[in-house]
Short mmCIF file of C-alpha atoms in Angstrom, two decimals:
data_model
loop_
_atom_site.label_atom_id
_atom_site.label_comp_id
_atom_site.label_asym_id
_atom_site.label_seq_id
_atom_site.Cartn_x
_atom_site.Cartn_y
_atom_site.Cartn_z
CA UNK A 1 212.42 164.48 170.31
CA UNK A 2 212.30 168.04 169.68
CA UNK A 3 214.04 170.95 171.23
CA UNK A 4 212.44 172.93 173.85
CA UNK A 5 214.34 175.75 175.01
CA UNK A 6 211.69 177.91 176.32
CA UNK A 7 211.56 175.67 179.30
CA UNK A 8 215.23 174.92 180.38
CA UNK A 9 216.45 177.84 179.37
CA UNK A 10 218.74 180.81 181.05
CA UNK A 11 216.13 183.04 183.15
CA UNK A 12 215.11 186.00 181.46
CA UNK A 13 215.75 189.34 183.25
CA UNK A 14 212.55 190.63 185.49
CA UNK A 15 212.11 193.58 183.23
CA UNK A 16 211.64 191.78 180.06
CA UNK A 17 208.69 192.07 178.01
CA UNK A 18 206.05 189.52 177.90
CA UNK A 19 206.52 186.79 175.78
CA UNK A 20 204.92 183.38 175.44
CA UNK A 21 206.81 181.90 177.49
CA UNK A 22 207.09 184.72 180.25
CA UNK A 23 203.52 186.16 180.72
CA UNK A 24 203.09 188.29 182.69
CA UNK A 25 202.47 187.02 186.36
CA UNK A 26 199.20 188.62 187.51
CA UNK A 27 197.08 188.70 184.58
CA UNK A 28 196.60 185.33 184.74
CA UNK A 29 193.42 183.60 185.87
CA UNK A 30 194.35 180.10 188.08
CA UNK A 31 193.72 177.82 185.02
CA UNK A 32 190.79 175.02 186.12
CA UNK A 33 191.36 171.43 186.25
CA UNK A 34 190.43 170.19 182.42
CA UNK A 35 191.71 173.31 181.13
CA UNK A 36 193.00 172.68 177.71
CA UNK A 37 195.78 175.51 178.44
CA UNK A 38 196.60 173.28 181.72
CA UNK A 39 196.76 169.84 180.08
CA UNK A 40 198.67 171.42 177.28
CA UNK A 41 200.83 172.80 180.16
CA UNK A 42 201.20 169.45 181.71
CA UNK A 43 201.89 167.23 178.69
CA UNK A 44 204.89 169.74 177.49
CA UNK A 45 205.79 169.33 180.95
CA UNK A 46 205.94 165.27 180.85
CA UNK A 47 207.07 166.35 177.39
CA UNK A 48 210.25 167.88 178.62
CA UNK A 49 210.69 165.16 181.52
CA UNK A 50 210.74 162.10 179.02
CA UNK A 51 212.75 164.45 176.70
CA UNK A 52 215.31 165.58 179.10
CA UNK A 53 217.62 162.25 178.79
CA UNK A 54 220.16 162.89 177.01
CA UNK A 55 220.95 159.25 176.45
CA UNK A 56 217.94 158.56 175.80
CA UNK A 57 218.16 158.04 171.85
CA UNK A 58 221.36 155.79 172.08
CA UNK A 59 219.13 153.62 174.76
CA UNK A 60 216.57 153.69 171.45
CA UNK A 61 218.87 153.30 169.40
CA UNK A 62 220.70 150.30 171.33
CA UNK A 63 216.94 148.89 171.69
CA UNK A 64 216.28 149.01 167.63
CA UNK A 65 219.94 147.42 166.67
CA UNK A 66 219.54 144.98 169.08
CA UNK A 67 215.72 144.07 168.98
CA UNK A 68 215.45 140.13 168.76
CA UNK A 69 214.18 139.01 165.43
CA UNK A 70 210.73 136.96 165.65
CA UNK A 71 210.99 133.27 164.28
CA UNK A 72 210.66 133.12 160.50
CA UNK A 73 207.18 132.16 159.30
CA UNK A 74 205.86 128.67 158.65
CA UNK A 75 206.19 128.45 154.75
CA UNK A 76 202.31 127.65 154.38
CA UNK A 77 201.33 129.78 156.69
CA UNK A 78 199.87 132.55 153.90
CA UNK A 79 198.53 129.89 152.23
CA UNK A 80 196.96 128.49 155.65
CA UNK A 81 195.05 132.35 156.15
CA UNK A 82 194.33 132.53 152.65
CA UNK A 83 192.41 129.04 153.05
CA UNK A 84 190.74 130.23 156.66
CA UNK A 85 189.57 133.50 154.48
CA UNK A 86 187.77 131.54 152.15
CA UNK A 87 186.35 129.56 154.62
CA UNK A 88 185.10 132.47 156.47
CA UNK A 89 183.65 133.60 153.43
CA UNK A 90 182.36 130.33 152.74
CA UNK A 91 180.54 130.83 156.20
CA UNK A 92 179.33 134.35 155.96
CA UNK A 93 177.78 133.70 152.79
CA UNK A 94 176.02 130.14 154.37
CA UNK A 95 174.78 132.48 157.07
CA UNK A 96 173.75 135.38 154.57
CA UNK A 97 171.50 132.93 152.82
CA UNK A 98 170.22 131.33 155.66
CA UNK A 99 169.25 134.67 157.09
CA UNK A 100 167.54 135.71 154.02
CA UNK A 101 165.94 132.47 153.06
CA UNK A 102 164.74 132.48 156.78
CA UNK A 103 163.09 136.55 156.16
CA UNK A 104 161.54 135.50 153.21
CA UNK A 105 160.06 132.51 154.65
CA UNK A 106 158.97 134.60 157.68
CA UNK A 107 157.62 137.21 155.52
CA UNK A 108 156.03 134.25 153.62
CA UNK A 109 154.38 132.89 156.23
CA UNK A 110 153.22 135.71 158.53
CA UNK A 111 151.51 137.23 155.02
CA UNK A 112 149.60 133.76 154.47
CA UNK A 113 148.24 133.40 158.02
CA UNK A 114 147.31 137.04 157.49
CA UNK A 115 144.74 136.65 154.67
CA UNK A 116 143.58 132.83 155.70
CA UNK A 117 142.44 134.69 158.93
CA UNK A 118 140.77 137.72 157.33
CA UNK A 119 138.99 135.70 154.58
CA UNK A 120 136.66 134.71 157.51
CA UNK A 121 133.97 136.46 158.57
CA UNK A 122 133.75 134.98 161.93
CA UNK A 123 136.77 136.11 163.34
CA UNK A 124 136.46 139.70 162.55
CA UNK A 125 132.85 139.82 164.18
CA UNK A 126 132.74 139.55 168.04
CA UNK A 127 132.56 136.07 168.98
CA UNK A 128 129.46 135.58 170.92
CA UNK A 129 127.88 132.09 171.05
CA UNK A 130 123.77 131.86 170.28
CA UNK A 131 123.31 130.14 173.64
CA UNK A 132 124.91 133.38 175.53
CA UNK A 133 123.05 136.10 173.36
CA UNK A 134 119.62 134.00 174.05
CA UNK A 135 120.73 133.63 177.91
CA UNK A 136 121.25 137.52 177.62
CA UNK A 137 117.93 138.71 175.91
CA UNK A 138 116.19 136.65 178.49
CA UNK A 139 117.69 138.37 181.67
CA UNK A 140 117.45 141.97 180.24
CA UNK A 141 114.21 141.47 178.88
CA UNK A 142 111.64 142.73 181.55
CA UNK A 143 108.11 143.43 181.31
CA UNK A 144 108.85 145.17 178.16
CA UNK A 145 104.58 144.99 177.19
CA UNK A 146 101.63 145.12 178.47
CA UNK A 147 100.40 142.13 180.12
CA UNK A 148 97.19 141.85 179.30
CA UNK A 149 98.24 142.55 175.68
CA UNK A 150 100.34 139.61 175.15
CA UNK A 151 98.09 137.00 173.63
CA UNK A 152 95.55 139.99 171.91
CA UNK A 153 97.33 142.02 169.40
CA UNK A 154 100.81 141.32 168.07
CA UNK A 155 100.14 144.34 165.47
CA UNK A 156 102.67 147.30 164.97
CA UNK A 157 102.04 150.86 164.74
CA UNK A 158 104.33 153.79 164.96
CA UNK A 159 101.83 156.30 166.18
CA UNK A 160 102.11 155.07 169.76
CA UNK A 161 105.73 155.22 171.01
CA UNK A 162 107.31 155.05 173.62
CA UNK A 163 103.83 153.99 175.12
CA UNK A 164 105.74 153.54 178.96
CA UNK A 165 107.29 156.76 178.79
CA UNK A 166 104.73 157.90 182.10
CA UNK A 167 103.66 155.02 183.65
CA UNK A 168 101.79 157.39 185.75
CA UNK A 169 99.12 158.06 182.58
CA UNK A 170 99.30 154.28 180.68
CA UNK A 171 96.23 152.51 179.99
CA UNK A 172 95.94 149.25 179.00
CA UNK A 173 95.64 149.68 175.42
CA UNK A 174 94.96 146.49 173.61
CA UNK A 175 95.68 147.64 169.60
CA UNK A 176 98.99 148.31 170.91
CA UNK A 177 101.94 146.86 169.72
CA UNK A 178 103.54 144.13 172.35
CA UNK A 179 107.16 144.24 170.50
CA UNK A 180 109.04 147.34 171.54
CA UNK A 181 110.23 149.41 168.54
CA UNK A 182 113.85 150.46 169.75
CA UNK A 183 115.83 149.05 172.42
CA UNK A 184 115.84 151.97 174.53
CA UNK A 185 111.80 151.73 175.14
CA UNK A 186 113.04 147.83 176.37
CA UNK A 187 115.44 148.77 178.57
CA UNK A 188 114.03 151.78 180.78
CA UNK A 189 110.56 150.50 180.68
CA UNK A 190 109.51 150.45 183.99
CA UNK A 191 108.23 147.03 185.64
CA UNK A 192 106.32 148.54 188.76
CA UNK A 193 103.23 149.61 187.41
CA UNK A 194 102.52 145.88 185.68
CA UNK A 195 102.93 143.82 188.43
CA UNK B 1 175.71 144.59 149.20
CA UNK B 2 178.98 144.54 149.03
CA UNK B 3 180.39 141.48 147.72
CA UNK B 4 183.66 139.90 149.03
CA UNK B 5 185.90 137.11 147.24
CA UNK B 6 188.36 135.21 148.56
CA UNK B 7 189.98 134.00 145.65
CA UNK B 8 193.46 133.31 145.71
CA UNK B 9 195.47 136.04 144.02
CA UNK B 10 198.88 135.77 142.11
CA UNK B 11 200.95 138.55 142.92
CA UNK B 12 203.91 139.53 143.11
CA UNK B 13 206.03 140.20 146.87
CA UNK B 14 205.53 143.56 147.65
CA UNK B 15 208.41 144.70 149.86
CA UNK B 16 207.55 145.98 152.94
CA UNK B 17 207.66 149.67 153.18
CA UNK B 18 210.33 151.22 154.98
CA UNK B 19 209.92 155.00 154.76
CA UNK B 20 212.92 157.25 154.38
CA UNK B 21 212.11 160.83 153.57
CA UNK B 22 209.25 162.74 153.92
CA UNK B 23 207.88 162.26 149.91
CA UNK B 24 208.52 158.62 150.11
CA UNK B 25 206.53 158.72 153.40
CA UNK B 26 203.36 160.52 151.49
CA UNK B 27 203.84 158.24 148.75
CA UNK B 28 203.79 155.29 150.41
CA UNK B 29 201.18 156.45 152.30
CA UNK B 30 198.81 157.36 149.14
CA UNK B 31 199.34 153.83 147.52
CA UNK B 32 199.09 152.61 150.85
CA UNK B 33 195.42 153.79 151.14
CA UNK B 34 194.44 153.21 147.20
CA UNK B 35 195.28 149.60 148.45
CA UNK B 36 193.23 149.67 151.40
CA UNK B 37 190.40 151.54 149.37
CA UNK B 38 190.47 148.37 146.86
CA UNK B 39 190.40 145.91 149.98
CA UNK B 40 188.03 147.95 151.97
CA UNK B 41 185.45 147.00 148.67
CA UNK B 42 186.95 143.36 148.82
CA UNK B 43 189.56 142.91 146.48
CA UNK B 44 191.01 139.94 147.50
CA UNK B 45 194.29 140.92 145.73
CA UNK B 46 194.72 144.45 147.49
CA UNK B 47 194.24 142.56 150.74
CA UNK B 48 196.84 140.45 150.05
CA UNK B 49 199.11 143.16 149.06
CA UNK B 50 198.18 144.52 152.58
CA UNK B 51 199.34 141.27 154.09
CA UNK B 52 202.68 140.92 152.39
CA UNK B 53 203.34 144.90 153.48
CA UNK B 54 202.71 144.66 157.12
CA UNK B 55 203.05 141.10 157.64
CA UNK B 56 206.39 141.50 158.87
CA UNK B 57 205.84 144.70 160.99
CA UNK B 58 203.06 142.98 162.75
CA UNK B 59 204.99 139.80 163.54
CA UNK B 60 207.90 141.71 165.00
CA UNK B 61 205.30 143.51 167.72
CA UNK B 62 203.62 140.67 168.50
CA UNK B 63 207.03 139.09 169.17
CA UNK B 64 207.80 142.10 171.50
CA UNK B 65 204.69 142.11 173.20
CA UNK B 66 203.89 138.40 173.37
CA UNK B 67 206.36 135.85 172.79
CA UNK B 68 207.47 132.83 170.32
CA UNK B 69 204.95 130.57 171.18
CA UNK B 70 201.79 130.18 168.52
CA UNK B 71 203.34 133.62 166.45
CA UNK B 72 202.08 132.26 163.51
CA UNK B 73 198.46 131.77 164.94
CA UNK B 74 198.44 135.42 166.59
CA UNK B 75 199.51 136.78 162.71
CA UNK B 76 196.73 135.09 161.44
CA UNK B 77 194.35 136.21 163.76
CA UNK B 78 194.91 139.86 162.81
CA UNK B 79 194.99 139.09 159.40
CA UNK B 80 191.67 137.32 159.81
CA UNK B 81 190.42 140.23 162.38
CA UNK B 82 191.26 143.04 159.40
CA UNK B 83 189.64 140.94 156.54
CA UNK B 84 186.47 140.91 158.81
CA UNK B 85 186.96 144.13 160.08
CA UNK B 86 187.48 145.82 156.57
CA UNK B 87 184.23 146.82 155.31
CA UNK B 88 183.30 148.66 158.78
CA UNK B 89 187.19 150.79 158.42
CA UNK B 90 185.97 154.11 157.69
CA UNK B 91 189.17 155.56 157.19
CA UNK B 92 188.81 157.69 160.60
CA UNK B 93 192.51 156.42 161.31
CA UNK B 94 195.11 155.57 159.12
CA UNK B 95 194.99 152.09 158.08
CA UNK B 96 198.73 151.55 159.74
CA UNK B 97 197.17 152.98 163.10
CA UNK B 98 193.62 150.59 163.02
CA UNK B 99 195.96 147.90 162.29
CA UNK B 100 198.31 147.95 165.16
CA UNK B 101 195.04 148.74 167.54
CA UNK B 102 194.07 145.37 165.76
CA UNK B 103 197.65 143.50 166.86
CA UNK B 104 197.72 145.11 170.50
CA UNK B 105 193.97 143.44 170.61
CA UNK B 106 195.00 140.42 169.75
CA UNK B 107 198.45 140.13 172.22
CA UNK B 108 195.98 141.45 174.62
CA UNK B 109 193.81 138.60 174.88
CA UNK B 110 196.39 136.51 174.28
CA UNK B 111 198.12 137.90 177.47
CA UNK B 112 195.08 137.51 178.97
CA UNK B 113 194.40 133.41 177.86
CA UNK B 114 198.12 133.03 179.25
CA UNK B 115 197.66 134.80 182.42
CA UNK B 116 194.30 132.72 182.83
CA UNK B 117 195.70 129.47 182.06
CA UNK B 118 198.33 130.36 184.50
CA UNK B 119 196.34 130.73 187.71
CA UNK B 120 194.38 128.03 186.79
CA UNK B 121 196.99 125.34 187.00
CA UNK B 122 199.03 127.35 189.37
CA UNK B 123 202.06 128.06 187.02
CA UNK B 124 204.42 130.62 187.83
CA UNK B 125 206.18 132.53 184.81
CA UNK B 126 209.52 132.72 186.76
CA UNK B 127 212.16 132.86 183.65
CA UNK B 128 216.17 132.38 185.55
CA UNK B 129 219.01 133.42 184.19
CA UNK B 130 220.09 129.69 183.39
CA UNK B 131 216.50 129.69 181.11
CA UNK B 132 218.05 132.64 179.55
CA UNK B 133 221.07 131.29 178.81
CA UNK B 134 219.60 128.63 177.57
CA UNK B 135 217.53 130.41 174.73
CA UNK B 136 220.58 131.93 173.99
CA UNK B 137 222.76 128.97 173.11
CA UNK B 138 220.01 127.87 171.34
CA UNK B 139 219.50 130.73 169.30
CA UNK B 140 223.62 130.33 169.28
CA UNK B 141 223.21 126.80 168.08
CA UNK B 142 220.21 127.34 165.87
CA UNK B 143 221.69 126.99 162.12
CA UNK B 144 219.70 129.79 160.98
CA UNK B 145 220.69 132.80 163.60
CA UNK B 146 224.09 131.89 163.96
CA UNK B 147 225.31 132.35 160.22
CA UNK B 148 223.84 135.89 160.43
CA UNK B 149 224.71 137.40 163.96
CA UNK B 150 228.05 136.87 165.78
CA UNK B 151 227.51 136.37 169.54
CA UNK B 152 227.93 139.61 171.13
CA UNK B 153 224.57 140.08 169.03
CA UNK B 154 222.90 137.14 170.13
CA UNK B 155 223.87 138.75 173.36
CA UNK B 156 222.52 141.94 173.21
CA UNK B 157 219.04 140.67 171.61
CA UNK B 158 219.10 138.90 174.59
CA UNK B 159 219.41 140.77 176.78
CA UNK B 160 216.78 143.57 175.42
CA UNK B 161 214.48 140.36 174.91
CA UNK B 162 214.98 140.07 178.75
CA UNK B 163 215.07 143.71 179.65
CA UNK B 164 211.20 144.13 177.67
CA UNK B 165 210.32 140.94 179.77
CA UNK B 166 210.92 142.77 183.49
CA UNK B 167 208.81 145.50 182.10
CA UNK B 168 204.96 145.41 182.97
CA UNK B 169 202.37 144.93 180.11
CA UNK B 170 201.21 148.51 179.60
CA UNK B 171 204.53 149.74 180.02
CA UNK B 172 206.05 147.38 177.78
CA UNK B 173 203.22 147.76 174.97
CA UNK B 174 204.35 151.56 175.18
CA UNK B 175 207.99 151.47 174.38
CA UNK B 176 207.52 148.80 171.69
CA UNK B 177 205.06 151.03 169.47
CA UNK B 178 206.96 154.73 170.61
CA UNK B 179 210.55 153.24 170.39
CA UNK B 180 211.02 150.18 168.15
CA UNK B 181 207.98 150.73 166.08
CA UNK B 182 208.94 154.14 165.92
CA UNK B 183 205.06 155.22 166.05
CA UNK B 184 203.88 158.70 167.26
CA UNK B 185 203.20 158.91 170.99
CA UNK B 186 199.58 160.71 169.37
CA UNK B 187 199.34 157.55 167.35
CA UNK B 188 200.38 155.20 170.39
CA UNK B 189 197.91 157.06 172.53
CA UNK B 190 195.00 156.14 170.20
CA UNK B 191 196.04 153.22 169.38
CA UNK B 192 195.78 151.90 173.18
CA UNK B 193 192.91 153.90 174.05
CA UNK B 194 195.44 156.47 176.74
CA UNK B 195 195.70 160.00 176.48
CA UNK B 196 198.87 161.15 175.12
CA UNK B 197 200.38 162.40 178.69
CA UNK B 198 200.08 159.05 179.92
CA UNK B 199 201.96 157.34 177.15
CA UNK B 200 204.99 159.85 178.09
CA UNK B 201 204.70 159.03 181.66
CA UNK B 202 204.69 155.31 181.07
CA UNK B 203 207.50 155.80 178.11
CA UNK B 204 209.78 157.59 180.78
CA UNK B 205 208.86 154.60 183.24
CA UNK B 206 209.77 152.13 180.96
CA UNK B 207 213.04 153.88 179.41
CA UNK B 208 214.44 154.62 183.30
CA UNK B 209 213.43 150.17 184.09
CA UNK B 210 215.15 149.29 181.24
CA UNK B 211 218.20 151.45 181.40
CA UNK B 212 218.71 150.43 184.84
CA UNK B 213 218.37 146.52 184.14
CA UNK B 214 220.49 147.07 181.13
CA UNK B 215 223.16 148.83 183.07
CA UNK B 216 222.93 145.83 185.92
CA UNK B 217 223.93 143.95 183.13
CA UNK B 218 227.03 146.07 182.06
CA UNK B 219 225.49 147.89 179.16
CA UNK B 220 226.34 151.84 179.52
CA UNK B 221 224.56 154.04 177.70
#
């Protein structure tokens, strides 16, 4: 409860000097909505409202005096939180252990099935079964050699690549190799010119 | 990790603190938070010291905010709320301020389970006068009130325990912290989550209902 005579007090004359709590009237901006001046403004003005009563500390006072006393206590009743305490400590402690044992195990576990599955080979290659890579070389591999060469000369030289480069110019040629030397020879050989 | 033991401490009854000047106030205040320091690290012994200082304080408002019934169990809840609550209290508050934000919690949802249970089986909290009078010649009757207050006593707790009854819950939870708790209306406001105009506004409220009620009833003041 304090005292706020600035408020409630006798008006001052109109030639006083600015004070505090007499600005002066036009040298004021309108103060915004979430102003801190303005909610300052308002709360000494609620201030001064719930302030105002002069009975209102013998009402307080009247309430305190008079305030009905709870029940007393069951006698156990510290003992009865003291014994829920340790049994919520009891608890947290089950559940830190579970938590941790349950980590570890996790941990354990995951690291385990980690290195069982990168001890073998086969599962960091691609998986591709023989019966699909044969299936494969089979319907990419086209005319590739010569045709008349096939049952003559399986001998390899290097001197004569990429003999299908200009199908335009080839010549049966039957010391040439029949096995392509890089894949790229397989692939864009042309077929045309054998059939 | 911090490492927490309930073991049962023997200690001697602190009494509760009752602060009368400003020095006592700081002092109380500075052993007040060595205690909570020790508890906040889980001293079982500080928290107990904790208990047997604010036990009290925090039975009497949950009596003014709640009611009699299951008192005991609503203490014990905020006791058990704070021991769980204690290694998160940074100190941001004082420890007196978290702990009535703890006990306004708890007769919150206690309101709340009441009000609940109420509409589901339909029951109407209409208290007469003749229930009033009632609790008051039993509290007249009751061996251990009547040795200590004469009746004009009994009387007047009555009829402020009937006056905070007519007032509405966030009303009511205002005047008991600002006026019989005697706790700052910058405290009150934090404690209940309302800027600190609004706690005037619903003091002045509640002061004006409860004047008026009290006056009905012949008390001038």
């Amino acid at each position: 409860m304090t005292d706020r005579p600035q408020s409630f007090g006798p008006p001052e004359p109109p030639d006083a000097p600015p004070t505090p709590a007499n600005p002066p009237a036009n040298d004021q901006p309108p103060l915004a909505s979430g102003d801190p001046r303005l909610i300052s403004a308002v709360d000494s003005a609620v201030d001064s409202v719930v302030d105002i009563d002069p009975n209102t500390p013998q009402l307080v006072e009247f309430l305190r005096l008079h305030r009905p006393a709870p029940p007393p206590a069951h006698p156990a009743m510290e003992q009865h939180l003291w014994l829920q305490i340790q049994q919520l400590e009891r608890d947290r402690r089950r559940n830190q252990h579970r938590l941790w044992m349950g980590a570890i195990g996790a941990i354990t576990l995951g690291c385990a099935a980690l290195l069982t599955w990168g001890r073998n080979p086969s599962n960091l290659a691609p998986a591709i079964a023989d019966a699909d890579l044969e299936n494969f070389l089979e319907d990419t591999w086209v005319m590739t050699v010569a045709p008349d060469t096939l049952s003559t000369n399986t001998a390899s030289t290097d001197d004569t690549l990429p003999w299908s480069f200009d199908p335009t110019t080839w010549e049966p040629q039957p010391s040439r190799s029949i096995v392509a030397k890089n894949w790229t020879a397989m692939v864009i050989a042309p077929a045309r010119p054998y059939l | 990790m911090r490492s927490r033991t309930a073991q049962e401490p023997a200690l001697a009854v602190v009494p509760e603190a009752e602060p009368s000047s400003p020095s006592t106030t700081s002092a109380i205040a500075g052993a007040d938070r060595a205690i909570v320091q020790r508890a906040v690290k889980g001293d079982a012994r500080a928290f107990q010291l904790l208990y047997q200082q604010h036990q009290g304080r925090v039975r009497a408002t949950l009596y003014s905010l709640c009611d009699a019934e299951g008192l005991d169990d609503l203490v014990q809840e905020v006791f058990l709320r704070v021991w769980r609550g204690l290694p998160r209290f940074r100190g941001s508050s004082s420890f007196a301020t978290w702990l009535y934000r703890i006990t306004w919690n708890v007769a919150s949802d206690r309101r709340r389970e009441l009000a609940r249970y109420r509409s589901r089986h339909q029951v109407a909290r209409v208290t007469t006068d003749s229930e009033q009078a009632d609790r008051a010649i039993e509290q007249a009757i009751d061996p251990a009130t009547r040795d200590a207050a004469p009746l004009n006593q009994l009387h007047y707790q009555d009829l402020v325990q009937r006056s905070l009854d007519i007032l509405g819950f966030e009303a009511r939870d205002v005047l008991v912290l600002c006026d019989l708790e005697d706790v700052p209306q910058k405290e009150a406001a934090e404690i209940l989550g309302i800027p600190v105009g609004t706690v005037k506004s619903r003091l002045f409220y509640a002061r004006t209902q409860i004047r008026q009620f009290l006056q009905q009833q012949g008390v001038e003041l």
